[in-house]
Amino acid sequence: MRDLTSDTITEAVISTMQDTKDCRLAEILESLVRHVHAFVRDVGLTEEEWARGVDFLTRTGRMCTPTRQEFILLSDVLGVTMLVDALSNRRPAEATQNSVLGPFFRDDRPQRPDAADISGGLPGTPLFFEGRVVDREGAPVAGAAVDVWHSDAEGRYDVDVPGRVDPAMRALLRTDETGHFGFRSIRPSSYPIPGDGTVGEYMNATGRSLMRPAHVHLLIEASGFQRVTTMLFPSDDPHLDSDPVFGVKESLVASYDTYEADDGPCRGLTDVPYTALRHTFVLEPLSAH
Ligand code: BEZ
Ligand code: FE
């Protein structure tokens, strides 16, 4: 292994890994080396560009803390998160599709009863959410654990609201015997993904928008079924076709119907105009995975 050239170095590197005991690891590493070398050749990467790339990745790592994961955000904006999800969770069109989990899930969320107000007293258009969880045949899935979380009317999560430490606009709910779950909150708004790090530099350099369309996140788990990590977007959101993390799917675009206080399915429950959102979530059995 001496006098390697740009023509021979790829095979030489791969040959050094031939004693890798874990077959899957060997497969991944060989492909990684082939693709990275091919990329370097393809663009004719210069030493200066290589150093810039190393600096970018170094600074990406330095941004990471227990509450800020810049590498996952980078994976999100490069479409890698949704690509891995698409390969891992192929579901028939009738089943509820996944989207990104995002960085704002908290496992210290409170468990709340049906129809609870989870707004934490924050101002905004009242939102009444009614969900149903069913299986492929339409039979109710009782006892499913449903996590919900969303931003406020200004696009901020509870963790971003100055001075707020208590969880708000998030809850763990359970479906009843009819598969129903529901809550009351405030209508979420669109918001930018964090742009003050290396991902922001990349988005700026490529002229991309940081704005995510508004959404309510849901994570649904029920015994015997595939876990669903998803979100519902309002059909009138202007950012649906430029989501920076590629999480929008047509089946997740929903009608956030708005009514006057004395009209619609929740008339009398509030004295200001409100939004009602109803959706049925269809779970796939684990065996179909
Ligand atoms: C979110 O929807 O919470 C989110 C997803 C990916 C990156 C940033 C935020
Ligand atoms: Fe979000």
XYZ file of C-alpha atoms and ligand atoms in Angstrom:
299
model
C 0.000 0.000 0.000
C 2.483 2.570 -1.159
C 2.508 5.124 -3.929
C -1.277 5.297 -3.958
C -2.831 7.511 -6.601
C -6.229 9.110 -7.020
C -7.113 6.027 -9.060
C -6.064 3.431 -6.482
C -6.678 5.022 -3.085
C -10.395 4.123 -2.840
C -9.829 0.358 -3.188
C -6.820 0.626 -0.848
C -8.926 2.201 1.919
C -11.668 -0.391 1.454
C -9.158 -3.243 1.640
C -8.051 -2.035 5.104
C -11.541 -2.758 6.426
C -11.810 -6.367 5.270
C -11.554 -7.777 8.816
C -14.623 -5.856 10.010
C -16.622 -8.500 11.892
C -19.982 -6.764 11.791
C -21.222 -7.396 8.203
C -23.680 -4.530 8.196
C -21.030 -2.129 9.491
C -18.657 -3.358 6.763
C -21.323 -2.715 4.117
C -22.057 0.785 5.422
C -18.390 1.778 5.724
C -17.464 0.524 2.263
C -20.338 2.416 0.685
C -19.529 5.527 2.712
C -15.890 5.530 1.558
C -16.908 4.926 -2.079
C -19.457 7.760 -1.999
C -17.219 10.259 -0.189
C -14.319 9.549 -2.580
C -16.656 9.777 -5.583
C -17.975 13.117 -4.305
C -14.443 14.499 -3.856
C -13.537 13.414 -7.399
C -16.820 14.611 -8.871
C -16.476 18.208 -7.667
C -12.649 18.222 -7.771
C -12.574 19.347 -4.141
C -9.698 21.766 -3.455
C -7.655 21.819 -0.234
C -9.251 25.123 0.720
C -12.758 23.777 0.181
C -11.905 20.633 2.165
C -10.726 22.828 5.069
C -13.930 24.881 4.896
C -15.997 21.706 5.024
C -14.055 20.431 8.048
C -14.533 23.801 9.745
C -18.287 23.715 9.003
C -18.658 20.244 10.532
C -16.478 21.180 13.524
C -18.651 24.213 14.231
C -21.791 22.113 13.741
C -20.543 19.754 16.464
C -19.679 22.649 18.758
C -23.273 23.979 18.481
C -24.622 20.731 19.906
C -25.844 20.705 23.513
C -28.432 18.531 25.306
C -31.126 20.919 23.980
C -29.682 21.879 20.579
C -28.811 19.182 18.047
C -27.386 20.969 15.028
C -26.415 17.681 13.302
C -30.028 16.447 13.344
C -31.139 19.851 12.056
C -28.541 19.528 9.281
C -29.899 16.064 8.479
C -33.426 17.562 8.421
C -32.596 20.370 5.963
C -30.608 18.026 3.703
C -33.645 15.730 3.472
C -31.754 12.855 5.102
C -34.133 12.565 8.083
C -37.186 12.184 5.838
C -35.299 9.849 3.465
C -34.355 7.494 6.328
C -37.956 7.651 7.547
C -39.331 6.887 4.075
C -37.060 3.831 3.755
C -37.820 2.605 7.289
C -41.574 3.226 7.369
C -43.135 2.309 4.031
C -46.872 2.457 4.621
C -49.876 2.081 2.355
C -51.450 5.388 1.336
C -54.479 4.757 3.600
C -52.277 4.608 6.728
C -51.209 7.785 8.539
C -47.802 8.845 7.241
C -44.833 9.953 9.319
C -43.159 13.338 9.398
C -40.151 14.646 11.357
C -40.066 14.477 15.158
C -38.230 17.787 15.464
C -36.380 19.120 18.512
C -39.354 20.291 20.576
C -40.699 17.005 21.929
C -40.389 16.867 25.760
C -40.858 13.721 27.803
C -41.786 15.744 30.911
C -45.163 16.631 29.399
C -48.226 16.244 31.611
C -50.782 13.494 31.132
C -54.137 15.205 30.583
C -57.778 14.024 30.487
C -59.988 14.171 27.409
C -60.931 17.687 26.278
C -58.367 19.323 28.604
C -57.248 22.872 27.889
C -53.496 22.542 27.268
C -52.897 26.156 26.157
C -51.239 27.090 29.457
C -53.258 30.302 29.354
C -51.356 31.650 26.352
C -53.278 34.007 24.038
C -54.471 32.963 20.597
C -57.373 31.703 18.523
C -58.965 28.797 20.434
C -58.286 25.424 18.798
C -60.529 22.425 19.415
C -58.889 19.196 18.299
C -60.782 15.969 17.940
C -58.871 12.876 16.893
C -59.727 9.248 16.295
C -57.272 6.390 16.156
C -58.327 3.340 14.150
C -56.761 0.254 12.589
C -56.703 -0.685 8.882
C -60.259 -2.015 9.086
C -61.526 1.150 10.748
C -61.919 -0.474 14.173
C -61.117 1.853 17.097
C -57.742 1.544 18.804
C -58.449 2.036 22.513
C -55.780 2.988 25.047
C -53.358 4.448 22.480
C -50.876 6.945 23.953
C -51.073 10.193 22.006
C -48.467 12.894 22.528
C -49.392 16.302 21.145
C -47.274 19.437 21.055
C -47.346 22.644 19.058
C -46.222 26.261 18.882
C -48.145 29.334 20.031
C -49.745 32.095 17.945
C -46.299 33.625 17.402
C -44.641 30.357 16.403
C -42.883 29.770 19.710
C -42.816 26.528 21.681
C -43.097 26.644 25.479
C -39.314 26.240 25.730
C -38.918 29.463 23.711
C -41.403 31.574 25.693
C -39.320 33.821 27.991
C -39.776 32.940 31.657
C -41.904 29.855 31.009
C -40.619 26.620 32.506
C -43.887 24.668 32.850
C -44.848 22.539 29.865
C -47.594 24.193 27.805
C -49.193 23.412 24.454
C -48.199 19.797 24.974
C -49.778 16.789 26.652
C -49.949 13.032 26.770
C -53.503 11.859 26.038
C -55.116 8.427 25.764
C -57.765 7.203 23.359
C -61.035 5.944 24.837
C -62.849 2.743 23.796
C -64.117 4.472 20.628
C -60.552 5.503 19.651
C -61.351 9.135 20.421
C -59.014 11.687 21.992
C -59.378 15.443 22.172
C -57.970 18.611 23.595
C -58.421 22.354 23.549
C -55.531 24.752 22.943
C -54.612 27.722 20.736
C -54.049 27.674 17.001
C -50.313 27.279 16.196
C -48.444 29.552 13.845
C -45.667 29.014 11.315
C -42.139 29.580 12.648
C -38.522 29.562 11.500
C -36.191 26.655 12.288
C -33.129 27.833 14.262
C -31.004 29.936 11.913
C -28.236 31.124 14.244
C -25.900 28.165 13.615
C -24.210 26.384 10.746
C -27.565 25.225 9.363
C -28.552 28.889 9.143
C -25.345 29.587 7.181
C -26.200 26.779 4.752
C -29.810 27.963 4.370
C -28.639 31.525 3.768
C -26.009 30.465 1.227
C -28.586 28.477 -0.729
C -31.321 31.112 -0.509
C -33.746 28.817 1.285
C -36.530 29.851 3.646
C -36.289 28.901 7.328
C -40.070 28.997 7.755
C -41.927 25.812 8.633
C -45.649 25.793 7.891
C -47.787 25.818 11.062
C -48.518 22.374 12.487
C -49.649 20.302 15.442
C -47.245 17.436 16.226
C -48.575 14.021 17.236
C -46.781 10.876 18.317
C -49.102 7.878 18.586
C -48.158 4.582 20.208
C -50.395 1.564 20.675
C -49.490 -2.011 21.445
C -49.285 -4.166 18.294
C -49.072 -1.157 15.951
C -46.282 0.813 14.317
C -45.503 4.057 16.095
C -46.661 7.126 14.165
C -44.646 10.355 14.407
C -46.600 12.908 12.466
C -48.067 16.412 12.233
C -51.055 18.159 10.675
C -50.668 21.316 8.597
C -53.363 23.908 7.777
C -54.261 23.779 4.087
C -54.008 27.578 3.726
C -50.451 27.916 5.046
C -48.164 29.815 2.609
C -45.096 27.729 3.573
C -46.445 24.280 2.682
C -44.328 23.998 -0.473
C -41.078 25.286 1.007
C -40.872 23.394 4.295
C -37.138 23.503 5.151
C -37.251 19.970 6.605
C -39.345 18.348 3.821
C -41.970 17.120 6.296
C -45.149 18.025 4.391
C -47.238 15.229 2.877
C -50.561 15.810 1.138
C -52.351 13.416 3.510
C -51.152 15.515 6.477
C -52.607 18.768 5.119
C -55.865 19.328 6.997
C -58.682 21.832 7.159
C -58.291 24.031 10.196
C -61.928 25.155 9.940
C -62.653 28.538 11.516
C -66.083 29.393 12.965
C -67.803 32.227 14.754
C -68.320 31.627 18.493
C -72.030 30.797 18.044
C -71.513 28.510 15.040
C -69.964 25.152 14.178
C -69.254 21.994 16.185
C -67.924 23.787 19.289
C -70.441 26.648 19.451
C -70.949 27.889 22.979
C -67.587 26.582 24.209
C -65.895 29.932 23.605
C -67.045 33.506 23.022
C -64.562 34.327 20.232
C -64.028 32.860 16.726
C -62.298 29.493 16.940
C -60.667 26.765 14.866
C -61.844 23.155 14.854
C -59.524 20.425 13.640
C -60.672 16.835 13.278
C -58.599 13.968 11.973
C -58.645 10.187 11.868
C -55.302 8.432 12.315
C -54.935 4.981 10.756
C -52.336 2.695 12.340
C -50.500 -0.140 10.610
C -49.991 -3.425 12.477
C -46.435 -4.183 13.588
C -46.304 -7.393 11.559
C -46.768 -5.430 8.313
C -43.508 -3.569 8.948
C -40.465 21.066 14.354
O -41.425 20.952 13.638
O -40.664 21.225 15.539
C -39.075 21.034 13.749
C -38.731 19.993 12.931
C -37.455 19.937 12.397
C -36.554 20.947 12.668
C -36.920 22.021 13.462
C -38.198 22.069 14.012
Fe -42.767 21.886 15.180
